[in-house]
CSV table of C-alpha atoms in Angstrom, one decimal:
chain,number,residue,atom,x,y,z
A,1,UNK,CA,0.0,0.0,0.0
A,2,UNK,CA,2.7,2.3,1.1
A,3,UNK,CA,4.8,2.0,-2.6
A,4,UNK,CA,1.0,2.7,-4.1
A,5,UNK,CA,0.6,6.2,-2.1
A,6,UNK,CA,4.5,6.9,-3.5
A,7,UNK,CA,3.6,6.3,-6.4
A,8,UNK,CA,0.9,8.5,-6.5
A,9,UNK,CA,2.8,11.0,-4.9
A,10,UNK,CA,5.7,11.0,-7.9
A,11,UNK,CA,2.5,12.5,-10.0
A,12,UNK,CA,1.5,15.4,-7.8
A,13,UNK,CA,3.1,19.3,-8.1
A,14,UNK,CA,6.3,20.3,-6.7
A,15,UNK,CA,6.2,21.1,-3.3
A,16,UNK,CA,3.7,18.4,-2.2
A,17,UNK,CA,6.0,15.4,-2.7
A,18,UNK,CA,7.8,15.2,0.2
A,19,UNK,CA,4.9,16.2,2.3
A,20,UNK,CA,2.6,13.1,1.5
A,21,UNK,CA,5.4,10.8,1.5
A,22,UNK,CA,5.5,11.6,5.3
A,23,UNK,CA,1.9,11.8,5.3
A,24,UNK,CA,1.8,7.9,4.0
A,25,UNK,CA,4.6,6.6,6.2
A,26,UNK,CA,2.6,7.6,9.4
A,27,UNK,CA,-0.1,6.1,7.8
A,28,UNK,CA,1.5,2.8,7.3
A,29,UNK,CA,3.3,2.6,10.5
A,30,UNK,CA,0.8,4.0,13.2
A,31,UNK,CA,-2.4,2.0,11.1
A,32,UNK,CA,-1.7,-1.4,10.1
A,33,UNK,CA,-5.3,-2.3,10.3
A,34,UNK,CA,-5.9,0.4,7.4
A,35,UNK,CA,-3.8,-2.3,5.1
A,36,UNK,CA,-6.7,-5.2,5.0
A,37,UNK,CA,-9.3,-2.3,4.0
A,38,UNK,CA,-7.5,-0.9,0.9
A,39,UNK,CA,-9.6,-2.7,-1.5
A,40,UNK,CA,-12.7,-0.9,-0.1
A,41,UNK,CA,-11.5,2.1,-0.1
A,42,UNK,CA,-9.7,2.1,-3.8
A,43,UNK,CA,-13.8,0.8,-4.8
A,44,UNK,CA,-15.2,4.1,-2.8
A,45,UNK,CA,-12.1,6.1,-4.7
A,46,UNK,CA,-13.2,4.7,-8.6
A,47,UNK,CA,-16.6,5.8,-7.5
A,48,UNK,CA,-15.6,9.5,-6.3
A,49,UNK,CA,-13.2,10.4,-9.3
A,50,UNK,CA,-15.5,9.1,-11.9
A,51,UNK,CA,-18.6,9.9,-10.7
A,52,UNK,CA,-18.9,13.2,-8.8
A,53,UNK,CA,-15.1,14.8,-9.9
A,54,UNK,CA,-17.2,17.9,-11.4
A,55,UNK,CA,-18.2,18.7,-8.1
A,56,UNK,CA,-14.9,19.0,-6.7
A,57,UNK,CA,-12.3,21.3,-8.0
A,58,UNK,CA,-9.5,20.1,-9.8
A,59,UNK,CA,-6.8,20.2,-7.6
A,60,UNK,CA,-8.5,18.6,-4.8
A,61,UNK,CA,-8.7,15.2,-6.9
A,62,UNK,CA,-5.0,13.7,-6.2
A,63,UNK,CA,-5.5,14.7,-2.9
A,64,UNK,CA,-9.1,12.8,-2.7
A,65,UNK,CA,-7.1,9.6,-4.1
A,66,UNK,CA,-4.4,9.9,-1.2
A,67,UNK,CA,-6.8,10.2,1.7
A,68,UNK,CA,-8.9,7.4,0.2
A,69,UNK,CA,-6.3,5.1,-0.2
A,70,UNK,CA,-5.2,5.8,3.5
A,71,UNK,CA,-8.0,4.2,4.8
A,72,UNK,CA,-8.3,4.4,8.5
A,73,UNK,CA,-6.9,8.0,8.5
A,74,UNK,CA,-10.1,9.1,10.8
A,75,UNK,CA,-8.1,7.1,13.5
A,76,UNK,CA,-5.5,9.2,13.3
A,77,UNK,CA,-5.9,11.6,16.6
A,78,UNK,CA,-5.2,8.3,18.7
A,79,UNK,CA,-1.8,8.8,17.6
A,80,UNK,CA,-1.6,12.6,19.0
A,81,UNK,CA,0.0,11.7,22.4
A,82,UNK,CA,3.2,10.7,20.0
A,83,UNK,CA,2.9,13.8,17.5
A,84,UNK,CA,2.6,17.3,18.0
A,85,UNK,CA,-0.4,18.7,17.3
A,86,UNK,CA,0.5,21.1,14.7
A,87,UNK,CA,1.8,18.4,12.8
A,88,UNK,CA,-1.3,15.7,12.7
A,89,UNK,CA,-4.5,18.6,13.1
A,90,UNK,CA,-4.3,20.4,9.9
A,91,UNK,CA,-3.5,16.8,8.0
A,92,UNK,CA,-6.3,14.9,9.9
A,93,UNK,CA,-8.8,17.6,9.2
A,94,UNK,CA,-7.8,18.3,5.4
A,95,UNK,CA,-8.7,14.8,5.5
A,96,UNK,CA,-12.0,15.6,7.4
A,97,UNK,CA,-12.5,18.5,5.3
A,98,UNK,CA,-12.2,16.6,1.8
A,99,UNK,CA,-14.7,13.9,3.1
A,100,UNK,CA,-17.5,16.4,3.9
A,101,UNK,CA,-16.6,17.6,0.2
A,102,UNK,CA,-17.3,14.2,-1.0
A,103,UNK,CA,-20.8,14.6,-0.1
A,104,UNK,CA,-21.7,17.9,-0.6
A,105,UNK,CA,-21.5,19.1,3.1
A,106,UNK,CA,-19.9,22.8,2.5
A,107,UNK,CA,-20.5,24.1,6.3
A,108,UNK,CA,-18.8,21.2,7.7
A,109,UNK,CA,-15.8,21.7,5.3
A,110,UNK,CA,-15.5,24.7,6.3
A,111,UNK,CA,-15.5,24.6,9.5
A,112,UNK,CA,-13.1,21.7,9.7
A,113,UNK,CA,-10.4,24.6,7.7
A,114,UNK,CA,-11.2,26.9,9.6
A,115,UNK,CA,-10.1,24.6,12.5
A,116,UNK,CA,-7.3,23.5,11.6
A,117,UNK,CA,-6.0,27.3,9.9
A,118,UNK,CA,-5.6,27.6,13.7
A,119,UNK,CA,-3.3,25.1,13.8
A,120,UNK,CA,-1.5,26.2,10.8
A,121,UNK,CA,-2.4,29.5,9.2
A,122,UNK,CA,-0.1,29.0,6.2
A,123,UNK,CA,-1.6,25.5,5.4
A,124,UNK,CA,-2.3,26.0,1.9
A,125,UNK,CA,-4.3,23.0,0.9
A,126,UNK,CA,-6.6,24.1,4.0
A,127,UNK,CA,-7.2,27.8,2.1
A,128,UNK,CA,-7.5,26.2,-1.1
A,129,UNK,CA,-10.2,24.2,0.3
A,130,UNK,CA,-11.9,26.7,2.6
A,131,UNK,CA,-12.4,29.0,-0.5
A,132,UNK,CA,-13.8,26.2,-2.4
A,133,UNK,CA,-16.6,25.4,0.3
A,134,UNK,CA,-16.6,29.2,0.8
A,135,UNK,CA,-17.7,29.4,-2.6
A,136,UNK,CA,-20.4,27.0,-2.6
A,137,UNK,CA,-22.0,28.1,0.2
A,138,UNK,CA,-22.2,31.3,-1.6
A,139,UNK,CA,-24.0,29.8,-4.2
A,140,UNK,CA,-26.4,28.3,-1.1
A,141,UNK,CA,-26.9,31.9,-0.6
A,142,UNK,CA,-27.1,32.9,-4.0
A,143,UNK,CA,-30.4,30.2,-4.2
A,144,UNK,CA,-32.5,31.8,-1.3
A,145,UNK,CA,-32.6,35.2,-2.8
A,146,UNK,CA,-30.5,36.9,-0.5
A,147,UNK,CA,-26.7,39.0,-1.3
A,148,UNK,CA,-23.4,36.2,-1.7
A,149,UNK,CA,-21.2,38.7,-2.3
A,150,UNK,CA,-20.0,38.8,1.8
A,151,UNK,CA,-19.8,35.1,1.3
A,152,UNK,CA,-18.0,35.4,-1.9
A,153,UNK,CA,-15.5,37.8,-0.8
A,154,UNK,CA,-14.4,35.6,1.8
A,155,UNK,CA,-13.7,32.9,-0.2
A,156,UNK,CA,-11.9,35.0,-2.7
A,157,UNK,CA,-9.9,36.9,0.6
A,158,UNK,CA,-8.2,32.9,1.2
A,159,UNK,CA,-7.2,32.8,-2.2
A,160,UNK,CA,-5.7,36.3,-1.9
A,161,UNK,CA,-4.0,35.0,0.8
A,162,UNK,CA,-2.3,32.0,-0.9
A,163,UNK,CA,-1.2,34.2,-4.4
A,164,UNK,CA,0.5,36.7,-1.4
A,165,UNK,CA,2.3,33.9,-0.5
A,166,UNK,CA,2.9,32.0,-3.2
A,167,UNK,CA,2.7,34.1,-6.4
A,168,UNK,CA,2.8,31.3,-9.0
A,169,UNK,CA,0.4,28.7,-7.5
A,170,UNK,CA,-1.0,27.6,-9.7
A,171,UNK,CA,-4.1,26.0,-8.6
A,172,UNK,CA,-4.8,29.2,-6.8
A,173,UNK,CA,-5.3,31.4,-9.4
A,174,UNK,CA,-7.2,28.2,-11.3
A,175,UNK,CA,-9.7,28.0,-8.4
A,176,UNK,CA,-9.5,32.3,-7.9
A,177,UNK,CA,-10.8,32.4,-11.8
A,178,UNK,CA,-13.7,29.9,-11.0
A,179,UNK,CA,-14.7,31.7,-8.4
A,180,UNK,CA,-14.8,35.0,-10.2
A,181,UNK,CA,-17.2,33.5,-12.9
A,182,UNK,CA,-19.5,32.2,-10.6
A,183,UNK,CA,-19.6,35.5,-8.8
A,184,UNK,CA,-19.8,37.2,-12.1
A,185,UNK,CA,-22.8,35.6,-13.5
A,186,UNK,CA,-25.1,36.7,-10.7
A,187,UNK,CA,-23.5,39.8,-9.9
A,188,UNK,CA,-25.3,43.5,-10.8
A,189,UNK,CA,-22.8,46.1,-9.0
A,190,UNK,CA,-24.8,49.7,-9.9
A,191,UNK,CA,-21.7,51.8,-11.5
A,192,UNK,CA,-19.6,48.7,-11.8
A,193,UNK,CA,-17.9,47.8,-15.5
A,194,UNK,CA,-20.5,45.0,-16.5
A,195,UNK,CA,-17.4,43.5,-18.4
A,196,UNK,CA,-14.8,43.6,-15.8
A,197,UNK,CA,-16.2,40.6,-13.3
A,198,UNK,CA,-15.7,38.2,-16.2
A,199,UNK,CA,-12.3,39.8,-17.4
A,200,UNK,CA,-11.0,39.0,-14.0
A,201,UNK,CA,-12.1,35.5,-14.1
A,202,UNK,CA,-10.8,34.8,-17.7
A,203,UNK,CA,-7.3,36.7,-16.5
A,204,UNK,CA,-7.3,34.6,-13.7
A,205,UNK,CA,-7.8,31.1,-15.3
A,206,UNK,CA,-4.9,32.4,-18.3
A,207,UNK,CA,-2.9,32.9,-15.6
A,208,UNK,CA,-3.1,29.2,-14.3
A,209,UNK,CA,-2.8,28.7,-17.0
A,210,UNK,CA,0.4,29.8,-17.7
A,211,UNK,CA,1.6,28.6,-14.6
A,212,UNK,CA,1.0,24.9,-15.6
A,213,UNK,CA,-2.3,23.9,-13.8
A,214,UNK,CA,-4.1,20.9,-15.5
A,215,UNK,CA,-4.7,22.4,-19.0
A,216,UNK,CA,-8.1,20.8,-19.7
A,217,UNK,CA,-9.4,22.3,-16.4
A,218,UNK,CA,-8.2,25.5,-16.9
A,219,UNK,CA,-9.8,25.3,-20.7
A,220,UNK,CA,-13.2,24.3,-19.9
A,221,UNK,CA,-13.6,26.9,-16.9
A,222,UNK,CA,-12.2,29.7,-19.2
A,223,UNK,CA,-14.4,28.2,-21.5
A,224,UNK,CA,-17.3,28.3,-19.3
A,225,UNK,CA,-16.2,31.8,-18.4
A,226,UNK,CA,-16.1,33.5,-22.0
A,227,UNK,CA,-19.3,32.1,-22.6
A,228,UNK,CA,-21.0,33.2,-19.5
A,229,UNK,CA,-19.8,36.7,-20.6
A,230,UNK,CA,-21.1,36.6,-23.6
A,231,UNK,CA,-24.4,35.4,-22.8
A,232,UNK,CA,-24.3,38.8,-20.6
A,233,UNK,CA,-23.0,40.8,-23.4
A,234,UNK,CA,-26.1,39.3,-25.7
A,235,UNK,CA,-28.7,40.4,-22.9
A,236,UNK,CA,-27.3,43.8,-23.2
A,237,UNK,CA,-27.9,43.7,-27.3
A,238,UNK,CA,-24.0,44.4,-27.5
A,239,UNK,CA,-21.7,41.8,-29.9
A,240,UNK,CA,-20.6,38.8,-28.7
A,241,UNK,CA,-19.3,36.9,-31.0
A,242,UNK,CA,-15.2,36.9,-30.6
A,243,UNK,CA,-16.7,36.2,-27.4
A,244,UNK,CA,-18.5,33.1,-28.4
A,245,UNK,CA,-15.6,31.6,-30.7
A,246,UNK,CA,-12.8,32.4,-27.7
A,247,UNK,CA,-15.2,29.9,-25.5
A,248,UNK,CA,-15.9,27.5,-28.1
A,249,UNK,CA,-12.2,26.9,-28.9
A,250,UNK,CA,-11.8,27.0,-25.0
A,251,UNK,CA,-14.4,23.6,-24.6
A,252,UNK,CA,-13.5,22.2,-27.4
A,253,UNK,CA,-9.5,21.8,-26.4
A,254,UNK,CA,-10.5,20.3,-23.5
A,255,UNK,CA,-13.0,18.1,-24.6
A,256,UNK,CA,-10.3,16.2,-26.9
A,257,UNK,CA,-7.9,16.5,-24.1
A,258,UNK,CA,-10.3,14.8,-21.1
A,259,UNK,CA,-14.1,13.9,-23.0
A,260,UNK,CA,-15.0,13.3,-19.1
A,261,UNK,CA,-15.0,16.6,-18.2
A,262,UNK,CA,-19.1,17.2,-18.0
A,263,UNK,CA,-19.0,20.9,-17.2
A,264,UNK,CA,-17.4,21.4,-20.5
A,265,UNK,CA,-20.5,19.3,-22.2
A,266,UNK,CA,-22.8,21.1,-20.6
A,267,UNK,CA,-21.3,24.6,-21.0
A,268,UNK,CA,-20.9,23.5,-24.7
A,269,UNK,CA,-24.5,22.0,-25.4
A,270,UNK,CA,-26.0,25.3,-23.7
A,271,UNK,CA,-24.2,27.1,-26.3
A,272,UNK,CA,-25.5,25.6,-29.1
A,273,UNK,CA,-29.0,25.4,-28.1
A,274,UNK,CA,-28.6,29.0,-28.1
A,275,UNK,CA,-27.0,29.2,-31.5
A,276,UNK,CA,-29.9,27.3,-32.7
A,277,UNK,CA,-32.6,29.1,-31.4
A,278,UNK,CA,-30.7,32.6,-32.9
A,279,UNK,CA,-30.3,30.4,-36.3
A,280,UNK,CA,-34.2,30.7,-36.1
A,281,UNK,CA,-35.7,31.5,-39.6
A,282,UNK,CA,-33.0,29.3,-41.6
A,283,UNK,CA,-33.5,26.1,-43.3
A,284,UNK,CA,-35.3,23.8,-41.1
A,285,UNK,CA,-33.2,20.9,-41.4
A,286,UNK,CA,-30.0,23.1,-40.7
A,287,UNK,CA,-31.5,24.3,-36.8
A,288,UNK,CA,-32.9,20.5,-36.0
A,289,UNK,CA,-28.8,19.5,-36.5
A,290,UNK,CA,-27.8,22.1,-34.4
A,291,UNK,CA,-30.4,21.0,-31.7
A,292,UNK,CA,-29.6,17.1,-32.2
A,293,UNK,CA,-25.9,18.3,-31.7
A,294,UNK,CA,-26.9,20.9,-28.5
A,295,UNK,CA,-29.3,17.8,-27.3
A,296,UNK,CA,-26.2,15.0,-27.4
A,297,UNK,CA,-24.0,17.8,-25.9
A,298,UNK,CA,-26.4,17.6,-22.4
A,299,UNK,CA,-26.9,14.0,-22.7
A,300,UNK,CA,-22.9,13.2,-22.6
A,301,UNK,CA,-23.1,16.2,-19.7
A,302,UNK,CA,-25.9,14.5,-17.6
A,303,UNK,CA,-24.5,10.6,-18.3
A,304,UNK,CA,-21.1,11.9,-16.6
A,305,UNK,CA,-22.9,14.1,-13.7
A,306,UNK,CA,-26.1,13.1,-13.1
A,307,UNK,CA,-26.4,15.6,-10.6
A,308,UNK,CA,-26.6,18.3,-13.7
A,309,UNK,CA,-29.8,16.7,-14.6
A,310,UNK,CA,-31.2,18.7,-11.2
């Protein structure tokens, strides 16, 4: 089990290797028991990555393979009396935190970062992840009619925190750009550039970009962002159509780089229903293609995330 997690660790960014490695060994040596429960646990694994990875972001996923392979790790705070607590608490309750994630419980995730921040206020997989629950919670908000943007600001004030810190992480400015398109397509600032909350998300994600995060990621959110921009752009009767191309480009790369990416599906389906209903007026058989094309689009989105189809 042990030369599995090292292998896994040999495939995440720089700066984490040596961290998990320890991470594994304690794992090994203080929880044999975890040993005769790995095939379980690589079963719940499959299932997480393939079936709900478009509800966690990105980065999080080698991580999400790590804790589920150390099965057990919940155990872990027996061992406390012979480990300091600053170095098990923010470990154990990343690991608490990504569970929660796992099933959609954003309060609870937070809470367990906020926890263990105290621990270790420059753990940076705990911001990464407390912005990420931050986030959704915002969009909890968002639902019941009442003002994210508190919520949102928070979220985005970790990630601030991280870039200060670490200038070219590049998951941080990958999970600061999603962030800034979800906040953008809800957001109606009187006086505010109605352009600018969508700039900052696509600068954000080219950024990542740039700095190496997992290209077909960063292509689908930018993606997803140039079209959400344009969308906005077309309910203000203003052109959108470099707009439009940018996005499609965007989804397209990262379809043929990862076809399981079903937020790229759905953001490209939506686009082409739109297309079609716009293409209104020409040949008949030319807008039903479109819509067969928009309609397989969702399909492939939904079979991958059936959670879209809510």
């Amino acid at each position: 089990m042990l030369e599995s997690l090292v292998r896994l660790c040999e495939n995440f960014e720089k700066g984490f290797t040596t961290h998990f490695h320890q991470i594994a060994q304690v794992a090994w040596e203080e929880l044999p028991e975890s040993r005769v429960e790995f095939a379980q646990v690589r079963a719940d694994r499959d299932v997480l990555v393939s079936g709900n990875a478009a509800q966690v972001a990105p980065w999080m996923v080698p991580t999400l393979r790590l804790w589920l392979d150390v099965a057990g790790l919940e155990r872990m705070p027996a061992t406390a009396a012979r480990q300091p607590a600053e170095v098990w608490a923010p470990i154990y309750l990343e690991a608490a935190a990504l569970r929660a994630v796992r099933f959609g419980h954003w309060e609870n995730a937070e809470q367990h970062c906020s926890t263990g921040l105290k621990a270790d206020p420059d753990y940076t997989p705990l911001r990464l992840l407390r912005a990420t629950a931050l986030a959704a919670l915002a969009e909890g908000v968002r639902a019941k009619g009442e003002d994210p943007e508190p919520v949102y600001a928070r979220a985005l004030a970790e990630l601030e925190r991280v870039v200060e810190r670490e200038p070219d992480h590049a998951m941080a400015w990958l999970e600061r750009g999603r962030i800034e398109r979800a906040r953008a397509v809800g957001r109606d600032v009187p006086g505010e550039d109605a352009d600018s909350p969508f700039s900052r998300a696509v600068a954000h994600l080219s950024r990542a970009a740039d700095l190496g995060a997992p290209g077909a990621e960063v292509r689908a959110s930018r993606g997803r962002a140039l079209a959400d921009w344009a969308r906005r752009r077309r309910d203000r009767g203003e052109p959108a159509e470099r707009l439009e191309r940018r996005a499609e480009k965007d989804l397209a790369a990262a379809l043929v780089a990862d076809p399981g990416l079903a937020e790229a599906w759905l953001a490209q389906g939506r686009m082409r229903v739109e297309a079609a209903l716009r293409s209104i007026g020409e040949p008949p058989a030319q807008v039903a293609a479109a819509l067969s094309e928009a309609e397989a689009d969702l399909h492939r989105a939904v079979a991958l995330d059936p959670w879209l189809a809510e």
